[in-house]
mmCIF file of C-alpha atoms in Angstrom:
data_model
loop_
_atom_site.group_PDB
_atom_site.id
_atom_site.type_symbol
_atom_site.label_atom_id
_atom_site.label_comp_id
_atom_site.label_asym_id
_atom_site.label_seq_id
_atom_site.Cartn_x
_atom_site.Cartn_y
_atom_site.Cartn_z
ATOM 1 C CA MET N 1 51.491 64.990 32.610
ATOM 2 C CA THR N 2 51.243 61.919 30.978
ATOM 3 C CA SER N 3 48.105 60.102 28.627
ATOM 4 C CA GLU N 4 48.596 57.431 31.258
ATOM 5 C CA THR N 5 48.329 59.769 33.745
ATOM 6 C CA LEU N 6 45.371 61.978 31.890
ATOM 7 C CA ALA N 7 43.491 59.121 30.695
ATOM 8 C CA ALA N 8 43.276 58.239 34.251
ATOM 9 C CA SER N 9 41.979 62.048 35.410
ATOM 10 C CA GLY N 10 39.323 62.048 32.473
ATOM 11 C CA GLY N 11 38.009 58.275 34.055
ATOM 12 C CA ASP N 12 37.609 59.763 37.269
ATOM 13 C CA HIS N 13 35.974 62.937 36.099
ATOM 14 C CA ALA N 14 34.587 60.528 34.197
ATOM 15 C CA GLU N 15 32.984 58.314 37.321
ATOM 16 C CA GLY N 16 32.149 61.191 39.348
ATOM 17 C CA TYR N 17 30.020 63.234 36.100
ATOM 18 C CA LEU N 18 27.839 60.032 36.133
ATOM 19 C CA PRO N 19 24.643 60.479 38.347
ATOM 20 C CA GLY N 20 23.904 57.638 41.279
ATOM 21 C CA HIS N 21 22.936 54.762 40.967
ATOM 22 C CA PRO N 22 21.593 51.647 42.484
ATOM 23 C CA THR N 23 24.067 49.050 41.738
ATOM 24 C CA ASP N 24 26.973 51.320 42.520
ATOM 25 C CA ALA N 25 27.722 50.219 45.485
ATOM 26 C CA ALA N 26 28.339 46.408 43.867
ATOM 27 C CA LEU N 27 30.294 47.977 41.220
ATOM 28 C CA LEU N 28 32.915 49.301 43.973
ATOM 29 C CA ALA N 29 32.404 45.438 45.741
ATOM 30 C CA ALA N 30 33.298 43.989 42.546
ATOM 31 C CA ARG N 31 36.101 46.289 40.908
ATOM 32 C CA ALA N 32 37.511 45.052 44.496
ATOM 33 C CA ARG N 33 38.058 42.323 44.029
ATOM 34 C CA SER N 34 38.620 42.193 40.578
ATOM 35 C CA ALA N 35 42.897 42.141 41.766
ATOM 36 C CA GLU N 36 41.543 39.004 43.659
ATOM 37 C CA LEU N 37 40.721 37.052 39.947
ATOM 38 C CA GLY N 38 44.120 38.925 38.229
ATOM 39 C CA CYS N 39 40.854 40.117 36.132
ATOM 40 C CA LEU N 40 41.840 43.628 35.003
ATOM 41 C CA ALA N 41 37.633 45.487 35.356
ATOM 42 C CA LEU N 42 36.803 47.958 32.738
ATOM 43 C CA GLY N 43 37.017 51.072 33.476
ATOM 44 C CA PRO N 44 34.733 53.556 34.139
ATOM 45 C CA ALA N 45 34.964 55.819 31.073
ATOM 46 C CA THR N 46 34.571 53.064 28.744
ATOM 47 C CA GLY N 47 31.866 51.791 31.312
ATOM 48 C CA ALA N 48 29.581 55.219 30.256
ATOM 49 C CA ALA N 49 29.944 54.842 26.455
ATOM 50 C CA LEU N 50 28.821 51.166 27.002
ATOM 51 C CA CYS N 51 25.964 52.166 28.817
ATOM 52 C CA PHE N 52 25.535 55.066 26.099
ATOM 53 C CA LEU N 53 25.425 52.833 23.793
ATOM 54 C CA ALA N 54 23.114 50.370 25.534
ATOM 55 C CA THR N 55 20.277 52.991 26.240
ATOM 56 C CA SER N 56 21.097 54.523 22.637
ATOM 57 C CA LEU N 57 19.879 51.073 21.117
ATOM 58 C CA ARG N 58 17.229 51.003 23.484
ATOM 59 C CA ALA N 59 18.914 47.501 23.422
ATOM 60 C CA ARG N 60 17.070 44.280 25.035
ATOM 61 C CA ALA N 61 19.519 41.623 23.199
ATOM 62 C CA VAL N 62 23.540 41.691 23.895
ATOM 63 C CA VAL N 63 26.737 39.548 23.195
ATOM 64 C CA GLU N 64 29.295 39.856 25.884
ATOM 65 C CA ILE N 65 32.333 38.819 24.284
ATOM 66 C CA GLY N 66 34.701 38.376 27.966
ATOM 67 C CA THR N 67 32.463 38.840 31.363
ATOM 68 C CA GLY N 68 34.642 39.024 33.311
ATOM 69 C CA ILE N 69 33.635 39.987 36.598
ATOM 70 C CA GLY N 70 30.643 40.923 34.765
ATOM 71 C CA VAL N 71 31.389 44.862 35.734
ATOM 72 C CA SER N 72 31.252 45.553 31.279
ATOM 73 C CA GLY N 73 27.923 43.893 31.876
ATOM 74 C CA LEU N 74 26.395 46.396 34.898
ATOM 75 C CA TYR N 75 27.627 49.633 32.502
ATOM 76 C CA LEU N 76 25.342 47.335 29.903
ATOM 77 C CA MET N 77 22.952 47.131 31.295
ATOM 78 C CA ARG N 78 22.508 49.729 33.140
ATOM 79 C CA GLY N 79 21.709 50.922 29.737
ATOM 80 C CA MET N 80 20.188 48.322 28.303
ATOM 81 C CA ALA N 81 15.710 47.639 28.609
ATOM 82 C CA PRO N 82 14.475 46.522 31.920
ATOM 83 C CA ASP N 83 12.976 43.123 29.710
ATOM 84 C CA GLY N 84 16.652 42.850 28.411
ATOM 85 C CA VAL N 85 18.804 40.226 28.476
ATOM 86 C CA LEU N 86 22.536 39.726 28.727
ATOM 87 C CA THR N 87 24.330 36.656 26.589
ATOM 88 C CA SER N 88 27.738 37.174 28.122
ATOM 89 C CA ILE N 89 30.369 34.106 27.137
ATOM 90 C CA ASP N 90 33.642 33.177 29.121
ATOM 91 C CA ILE N 91 35.315 30.194 29.557
ATOM 92 C CA GLU N 92 36.697 30.677 33.153
ATOM 93 C CA PRO N 93 34.268 29.510 35.508
ATOM 94 C CA GLU N 94 36.048 31.519 38.530
ATOM 95 C CA HIS N 95 34.766 34.828 36.206
ATOM 96 C CA HIS N 96 31.445 33.135 35.671
ATOM 97 C CA GLN N 97 31.069 32.569 39.333
ATOM 98 C CA ALA N 98 32.720 36.453 40.396
ATOM 99 C CA ALA N 99 30.014 37.797 37.847
ATOM 100 C CA ARG N 100 27.011 35.992 39.157
ATOM 101 C CA ARG N 101 27.747 37.796 42.144
ATOM 102 C CA THR N 102 28.023 40.755 41.164
ATOM 103 C CA PHE N 103 24.705 40.709 38.720
ATOM 104 C CA ARG N 104 22.858 39.809 41.784
ATOM 105 C CA ASP N 105 24.223 42.575 45.154
ATOM 106 C CA ALA N 106 23.238 44.550 41.889
ATOM 107 C CA GLY N 107 20.407 43.074 41.978
ATOM 108 C CA TYR N 108 19.725 41.508 38.562
ATOM 109 C CA PRO N 109 17.119 38.592 38.484
ATOM 110 C CA PRO N 110 18.646 36.109 37.109
ATOM 111 C CA GLY N 111 16.909 36.569 33.983
ATOM 112 C CA ARG N 112 18.680 39.210 33.027
ATOM 113 C CA THR N 113 22.013 37.201 32.113
ATOM 114 C CA ARG N 114 22.460 33.958 30.225
ATOM 115 C CA LEU N 115 26.110 33.194 31.112
ATOM 116 C CA ILE N 116 27.575 30.616 28.811
ATOM 117 C CA MET N 117 30.889 29.048 29.551
ATOM 118 C CA GLY N 118 33.324 28.263 26.440
ATOM 119 C CA ARG N 119 35.211 29.158 23.150
ATOM 120 C CA ALA N 120 33.568 32.029 21.960
ATOM 121 C CA LEU N 121 34.281 31.000 18.855
ATOM 122 C CA GLU N 122 32.142 28.363 19.345
ATOM 123 C CA VAL N 123 28.960 29.371 20.972
ATOM 124 C CA LEU N 124 28.728 32.577 18.421
ATOM 125 C CA PRO N 125 27.875 30.575 15.432
ATOM 126 C CA ARG N 126 25.302 28.933 18.068
ATOM 127 C CA LEU N 127 23.929 32.516 18.060
ATOM 128 C CA THR N 128 20.527 34.020 16.302
ATOM 129 C CA SER N 129 21.347 35.937 12.801
ATOM 130 C CA GLY N 130 20.452 39.208 13.178
ATOM 131 C CA GLY N 131 19.045 38.601 16.830
ATOM 132 C CA TYR N 132 20.821 40.778 19.080
ATOM 133 C CA ASP N 133 21.218 45.042 19.623
ATOM 134 C CA LEU N 134 24.655 45.069 20.310
ATOM 135 C CA VAL N 135 27.857 43.224 20.532
ATOM 136 C CA PHE N 136 30.688 43.747 22.942
ATOM 137 C CA VAL N 137 34.088 42.799 22.566
ATOM 138 C CA ASP N 138 36.625 43.131 25.592
ATOM 139 C CA SER N 139 39.180 39.140 24.933
ATOM 140 C CA ALA N 140 42.077 37.932 23.509
ATOM 141 C CA ARG N 141 42.411 40.996 20.726
ATOM 142 C CA ALA N 142 44.410 37.492 18.874
ATOM 143 C CA GLU N 143 41.369 37.011 18.371
ATOM 144 C CA TYR N 144 38.984 39.826 17.438
ATOM 145 C CA PRO N 145 39.431 40.013 13.667
ATOM 146 C CA ARG N 146 37.130 35.828 13.890
ATOM 147 C CA TYR N 147 34.792 37.632 16.955
ATOM 148 C CA TYR N 148 34.684 40.166 13.729
ATOM 149 C CA GLU N 149 33.532 38.267 11.285
ATOM 150 C CA HIS N 150 31.224 36.474 13.611
ATOM 151 C CA GLY N 151 29.664 39.592 16.115
ATOM 152 C CA VAL N 152 28.586 41.538 12.564
ATOM 153 C CA GLN N 153 26.262 38.119 11.348
ATOM 154 C CA LEU N 154 24.899 38.246 15.262
ATOM 155 C CA LEU N 155 23.127 41.866 14.534
ATOM 156 C CA ARG N 156 20.077 43.741 13.097
ATOM 157 C CA PRO N 157 20.175 46.624 11.347
ATOM 158 C CA GLY N 158 20.725 49.384 13.326
ATOM 159 C CA GLY N 159 23.036 47.324 15.946
ATOM 160 C CA VAL N 160 26.226 47.798 17.005
ATOM 161 C CA ILE N 161 29.600 46.327 17.418
ATOM 162 C CA ALA N 162 32.258 47.855 19.928
ATOM 163 C CA PHE N 163 35.735 46.267 20.686
ATOM 164 C CA HIS N 164 37.571 47.544 24.188
ATOM 165 C CA GLY N 165 41.316 48.420 24.108
ATOM 166 C CA VAL N 166 42.133 49.486 20.521
ATOM 167 C CA THR N 167 44.824 51.968 20.889
ATOM 168 C CA ASP N 168 48.020 49.756 19.931
ATOM 169 C CA ALA N 169 46.107 49.493 16.757
ATOM 170 C CA ALA N 170 47.933 52.790 15.729
ATOM 171 C CA ARG N 171 51.159 51.975 16.596
ATOM 172 C CA GLY N 172 53.635 51.316 14.268
ATOM 173 C CA GLU N 173 56.581 49.970 16.460
ATOM 174 C CA ARG N 174 54.401 47.120 17.842
ATOM 175 C CA ARG N 175 54.433 43.937 16.512
ATOM 176 C CA ASP N 176 53.293 41.423 19.484
ATOM 177 C CA PRO N 177 50.114 38.835 18.263
ATOM 178 C CA GLY N 178 47.749 41.613 20.177
ATOM 179 C CA THR N 179 48.685 44.095 18.076
ATOM 180 C CA LEU N 180 48.624 42.775 14.718
ATOM 181 C CA ALA N 181 44.858 41.943 15.204
ATOM 182 C CA ALA N 182 43.534 44.680 16.343
ATOM 183 C CA ARG N 183 45.453 47.093 13.135
ATOM 184 C CA GLU N 184 44.196 43.874 11.107
ATOM 185 C CA LEU N 185 40.063 44.709 12.817
ATOM 186 C CA ALA N 186 40.674 48.991 12.538
ATOM 187 C CA ARG N 187 41.424 48.083 8.999
ATOM 188 C CA SER N 188 38.748 44.809 8.095
ATOM 189 C CA ILE N 189 36.043 47.562 9.959
ATOM 190 C CA ARG N 190 37.128 50.574 7.962
ATOM 191 C CA GLU N 191 36.554 49.029 4.926
ATOM 192 C CA ASP N 192 33.586 46.843 4.985
ATOM 193 C CA GLU N 193 30.862 48.662 2.996
ATOM 194 C CA ARG N 194 27.798 47.227 5.674
ATOM 195 C CA LEU N 195 29.598 49.268 8.875
ATOM 196 C CA VAL N 196 29.382 52.961 9.783
ATOM 197 C CA PRO N 197 32.840 52.674 12.531
ATOM 198 C CA ALA N 198 34.221 55.060 14.554
ATOM 199 C CA LEU N 199 37.426 54.968 17.066
ATOM 200 C CA LEU N 200 36.380 56.006 20.915
ATOM 201 C CA PRO N 201 39.005 57.667 23.273
ATOM 202 C CA VAL N 202 37.606 56.159 26.208
ATOM 203 C CA GLY N 203 39.833 53.415 28.534
ATOM 204 C CA GLY N 204 41.957 51.377 25.980
ATOM 205 C CA GLY N 205 40.672 52.672 22.713
ATOM 206 C CA LEU N 206 36.738 51.879 21.820
ATOM 207 C CA LEU N 207 35.687 50.550 18.035
ATOM 208 C CA VAL N 208 32.903 50.569 17.507
ATOM 209 C CA ALA N 209 31.226 50.359 14.017
ATOM 210 C CA ALA N 210 26.883 50.233 13.210
ATOM 211 C CA VAL N 211 25.287 47.969 11.067
ATOM 212 C CA GLN N 212 23.867 50.045 7.760
#
């Protein structure tokens, strides 16, 4: 059995293991629409991990870099406090439109989300330093090291930053820009004395770090 098959079966098990949730129908519909936009939806195992993190942190303020079709946002809001606000950044207007539909179909009022269209590196410096519980990054990996620099500044003590899709960082034979950036990110986080890191083997690899 290949690693890809194992990952897929693990994701299926994670989806089946989770209890039912009122947003399940909206989640399935969003996954079905993701192919139309050429937008890869977050897998169930990674989504479960995000929901767990948001719940553990009792998160009320979350930043997401890479809105996509809204699947990751649904998982985050499942775990957030009922009055929590998700700030989600994406440069593609089609993604914002699709995500709004996803959140509306799931029954979340507009006040629960703040969708910002623009380049994350231009938006992040305008957000409140130390004002967020969780930062989730699922975007262009070549920019991950720079997102890390900005993202850590946004977190309160005990807050968590999470990067999706970093498994390839451990593969020394890969030399593409995204892999090199993920490798630089992993090294920087490991050496940052402010952070307590962990690499979770879910989906494409979830690199998380808590601010001490």
